[in-house]
């Protein structure tokens, strides 16, 4: 069995004071295999973006371990940190806010090469950037333009090109398509899939649009209030959701089909239904085929049926 | 069907900019009937929001120019109304809900006052009656503990609750027409589902007509009775929700339906995309505006703008494909599947 490219163990991130912390990410564990896409879904405020940002060290974690490419991320030497920075990249939701408006696309893309010294000479750098632009569906003339000259979809392509410039092993994509029109979303998602097939990189795809997530992901993790409630193969999670919250979430996704919509039955989720007794062990339990859900032993027995 | 509440006839809206005049809305016509929900879909820049802001006359002039057409409401052409007359109509006969509930609420005013303000302005009603009505409205849109909530400020509400407040304000004057411009786009799916339920419930009770602008086809399938698809400032297809989803005729509608994965779709299948980008409306194309992006385009598509062809009594599409002389086009698989569902459904 191959080793996971990213392993997250009991990760926690708390904000605010020590006495009364806001547990944005509360003891979550998962892994991402090389070349696979893990979709991370949940409502706003559930901690999915914080998880992504903590992994890439934009936030300092409160507890737990992040193991990337076989190394603990908090014990990296300077040199290792630099490799880490190359191999783990991030794409943000708002492509406009994540690009410097005073730099041309060429300057934006060459920054990474300059910092990490990935090129032999200027000619090679120019050539690499041209190739990069073509691989995300732009052309070399675009290199001399500024971000404001592009449409939303094109800007997101620039963001993706920048992430790809280091030839990373894992990209954390935080709602990369939420700000785009439906038809543009499809273009960007198709492109991300193509690039994945070519380069064999892995994605941690954070989103709240569940239909797109199902489409792009191999496995899916569902978060709620800072906790990981359910994780498993995309098809398993969608077709046989175990946790009542996942059921509720899926029942709310509108589908482009009026007949199913007419008969839609929404399931509400109430956290009080669990009624956990004190001392009960609430952990992720396996329901087969690595499909896990957060539950107590009592719930496990009844859900298992 | 019953009589229309609102009739838009050949509406044209231009914007004068430094780069030239943008023909944002190029001859849009549609009716809205009593008690129905008409969904308007299209990409950003297709003119869907401009059309509906024109109904409220919210577009600043300049740069906007109403260069043609009529908007008939209650027997009056809204385009001829003075600003004073429009003030009476806005919020009273026609209300609007915007996408971002935070920016449409006043952060320095208590919720209660924001809801009663509309009533006090438009109706002869005492303050205490207005307050009573505000409590009713808050209950109706599902805000718990309205008595306490009345005295709170917008920042004390969550996104979903704020949008409920906005809906309560929009309904305060019991409008005949409600224009909802992407009311759930900024919300989570679970909250979105709740808000859609609230809107449907209210419509059932009060027979309000709703124009629902969105780009989410899932939401359209959920709320709409009829659907209008807009592209490059024109309506390219209009019909009942079943017409549009199971018997779409315009290649642009095919593209929209194809680019959305549905949850039942097989994995590994590529999403269909619409190649290219929308035309520049400072210089609109001579023929069918969608022709350059249409893999099925014919020669005439580049030369003449097609008229609306009738598919059936309630379904029209603006494409030369429907001309009796047009050759058969090979339908994309996803559309064939939808047709099949349709005919299957009819047999039952």
PDB file of C-alpha atoms in Angstrom, chain A residues 42-44 180-184 186-187 189-190 193-194 208 210-212 214-218 238 248-250 252-262 264 266 268, chain B residues 43-44 188-194 197 215 217-219 221-222 241-242 245-246 259-265 267-276 338 341-342 345:
ATOM      1  CA  UNK A  42     -19.981  21.426   5.290  1.00  0.00           C
ATOM      2  CA  UNK A  43     -21.900  24.602   5.982  1.00  0.00           C
ATOM      3  CA  UNK A  44     -20.233  27.956   6.459  1.00  0.00           C
ATOM      4  CA  UNK A 180     -17.982  31.506 -10.890  1.00  0.00           C
ATOM      5  CA  UNK A 181     -20.936  31.040 -13.252  1.00  0.00           C
ATOM      6  CA  UNK A 182     -22.232  27.517 -13.773  1.00  0.00           C
ATOM      7  CA  UNK A 183     -20.843  27.107 -17.277  1.00  0.00           C
ATOM      8  CA  UNK A 184     -17.462  28.514 -16.200  1.00  0.00           C
ATOM      9  CA  UNK A 186     -17.667  23.266 -15.485  1.00  0.00           C
ATOM     10  CA  UNK A 187     -14.703  24.540 -17.501  1.00  0.00           C
ATOM     11  CA  UNK A 189     -13.489  21.680 -12.899  1.00  0.00           C
ATOM     12  CA  UNK A 190     -12.774  19.836 -16.143  1.00  0.00           C
ATOM     13  CA  UNK A 193      -9.352  17.034 -13.490  1.00  0.00           C
ATOM     14  CA  UNK A 194      -7.233  16.989 -16.640  1.00  0.00           C
ATOM     15  CA  UNK A 208     -20.223  23.734  -0.010  1.00  0.00           C
ATOM     16  CA  UNK A 210     -22.295  19.236  -2.926  1.00  0.00           C
ATOM     17  CA  UNK A 211     -23.105  18.258  -6.486  1.00  0.00           C
ATOM     18  CA  UNK A 212     -19.781  19.590  -7.786  1.00  0.00           C
ATOM     19  CA  UNK A 214     -19.392  14.601  -5.635  1.00  0.00           C
ATOM     20  CA  UNK A 215     -18.408  14.990  -9.237  1.00  0.00           C
ATOM     21  CA  UNK A 216     -14.750  15.785  -8.585  1.00  0.00           C
ATOM     22  CA  UNK A 217     -14.016  13.776  -5.425  1.00  0.00           C
ATOM     23  CA  UNK A 218     -12.887  10.201  -4.909  1.00  0.00           C
ATOM     24  CA  UNK A 238     -23.902  10.141  -1.246  1.00  0.00           C
ATOM     25  CA  UNK A 248     -30.021  16.262   6.226  1.00  0.00           C
ATOM     26  CA  UNK A 249     -27.363  18.041   4.187  1.00  0.00           C
ATOM     27  CA  UNK A 250     -27.909  15.829   1.152  1.00  0.00           C
ATOM     28  CA  UNK A 252     -31.286  19.933   0.993  1.00  0.00           C
ATOM     29  CA  UNK A 253     -29.300  19.933  -2.259  1.00  0.00           C
ATOM     30  CA  UNK A 254     -31.588  21.092  -5.048  1.00  0.00           C
ATOM     31  CA  UNK A 255     -31.241  19.103  -8.247  1.00  0.00           C
ATOM     32  CA  UNK A 256     -31.806  20.350 -11.792  1.00  0.00           C
ATOM     33  CA  UNK A 257     -34.809  18.099 -12.176  1.00  0.00           C
ATOM     34  CA  UNK A 258     -38.284  19.495 -11.465  1.00  0.00           C
ATOM     35  CA  UNK A 259     -39.866  16.067 -10.944  1.00  0.00           C
ATOM     36  CA  UNK A 260     -37.494  15.053  -8.132  1.00  0.00           C
ATOM     37  CA  UNK A 261     -37.838  18.550  -6.695  1.00  0.00           C
ATOM     38  CA  UNK A 262     -41.641  18.245  -6.496  1.00  0.00           C
ATOM     39  CA  UNK A 264     -38.305  16.423  -2.305  1.00  0.00           C
ATOM     40  CA  UNK A 266     -36.168  17.600   3.460  1.00  0.00           C
ATOM     41  CA  UNK A 268     -33.930  18.413   9.441  1.00  0.00           C
TER      42      UNK A 268
ATOM     43  CA  UNK B  43     -24.875  33.901 -16.830  1.00  0.00           C
ATOM     44  CA  UNK B  44     -23.609  37.067 -15.207  1.00  0.00           C
ATOM     45  CA  UNK B 188     -25.832  27.400   2.814  1.00  0.00           C
ATOM     46  CA  UNK B 189     -27.853  24.636   1.182  1.00  0.00           C
ATOM     47  CA  UNK B 190     -29.744  23.747   4.340  1.00  0.00           C
ATOM     48  CA  UNK B 191     -30.650  27.386   4.988  1.00  0.00           C
ATOM     49  CA  UNK B 192     -31.439  27.848   1.304  1.00  0.00           C
ATOM     50  CA  UNK B 193     -33.934  24.998   1.451  1.00  0.00           C
ATOM     51  CA  UNK B 194     -35.636  26.596   4.460  1.00  0.00           C
ATOM     52  CA  UNK B 197     -39.919  26.675   1.676  1.00  0.00           C
ATOM     53  CA  UNK B 215     -28.156  30.941 -11.879  1.00  0.00           C
ATOM     54  CA  UNK B 217     -30.767  25.361 -11.968  1.00  0.00           C
ATOM     55  CA  UNK B 218     -31.400  23.182  -8.950  1.00  0.00           C
ATOM     56  CA  UNK B 219     -33.156  26.078  -7.255  1.00  0.00           C
ATOM     57  CA  UNK B 221     -36.329  23.211 -10.576  1.00  0.00           C
ATOM     58  CA  UNK B 222     -37.456  23.592  -6.989  1.00  0.00           C
ATOM     59  CA  UNK B 241     -40.413  24.303 -15.872  1.00  0.00           C
ATOM     60  CA  UNK B 242     -41.076  20.928 -17.521  1.00  0.00           C
ATOM     61  CA  UNK B 245     -35.875  20.874 -18.162  1.00  0.00           C
ATOM     62  CA  UNK B 246     -37.265  17.972 -20.198  1.00  0.00           C
ATOM     63  CA  UNK B 259     -22.690  21.921 -17.394  1.00  0.00           C
ATOM     64  CA  UNK B 260     -24.336  21.039 -14.097  1.00  0.00           C
ATOM     65  CA  UNK B 261     -23.539  17.647 -12.653  1.00  0.00           C
ATOM     66  CA  UNK B 262     -26.563  16.017 -11.114  1.00  0.00           C
ATOM     67  CA  UNK B 263     -26.068  13.778  -8.148  1.00  0.00           C
ATOM     68  CA  UNK B 264     -27.006  10.669 -10.102  1.00  0.00           C
ATOM     69  CA  UNK B 265     -24.459  11.215 -12.804  1.00  0.00           C
ATOM     70  CA  UNK B 267     -18.388   9.363 -12.195  1.00  0.00           C
ATOM     71  CA  UNK B 268     -15.579   9.893 -14.643  1.00  0.00           C
ATOM     72  CA  UNK B 269     -17.878  11.455 -17.193  1.00  0.00           C
ATOM     73  CA  UNK B 270     -16.663  14.840 -18.303  1.00  0.00           C
ATOM     74  CA  UNK B 271     -18.831  17.867 -17.703  1.00  0.00           C
ATOM     75  CA  UNK B 272     -20.068  19.500 -20.861  1.00  0.00           C
ATOM     76  CA  UNK B 273     -18.939  23.071 -21.074  1.00  0.00           C
ATOM     77  CA  UNK B 274     -19.967  26.000 -23.199  1.00  0.00           C
ATOM     78  CA  UNK B 275     -16.782  26.993 -25.001  1.00  0.00           C
ATOM     79  CA  UNK B 276     -15.905  30.625 -25.587  1.00  0.00           C
ATOM     80  CA  UNK B 338     -33.952  14.446 -20.624  1.00  0.00           C
ATOM     81  CA  UNK B 341     -37.598  11.175 -19.178  1.00  0.00           C
ATOM     82  CA  UNK B 342     -40.164  13.595 -20.535  1.00  0.00           C
ATOM     83  CA  UNK B 345     -43.357  10.806 -17.850  1.00  0.00           C
TER      84      UNK B 345
END
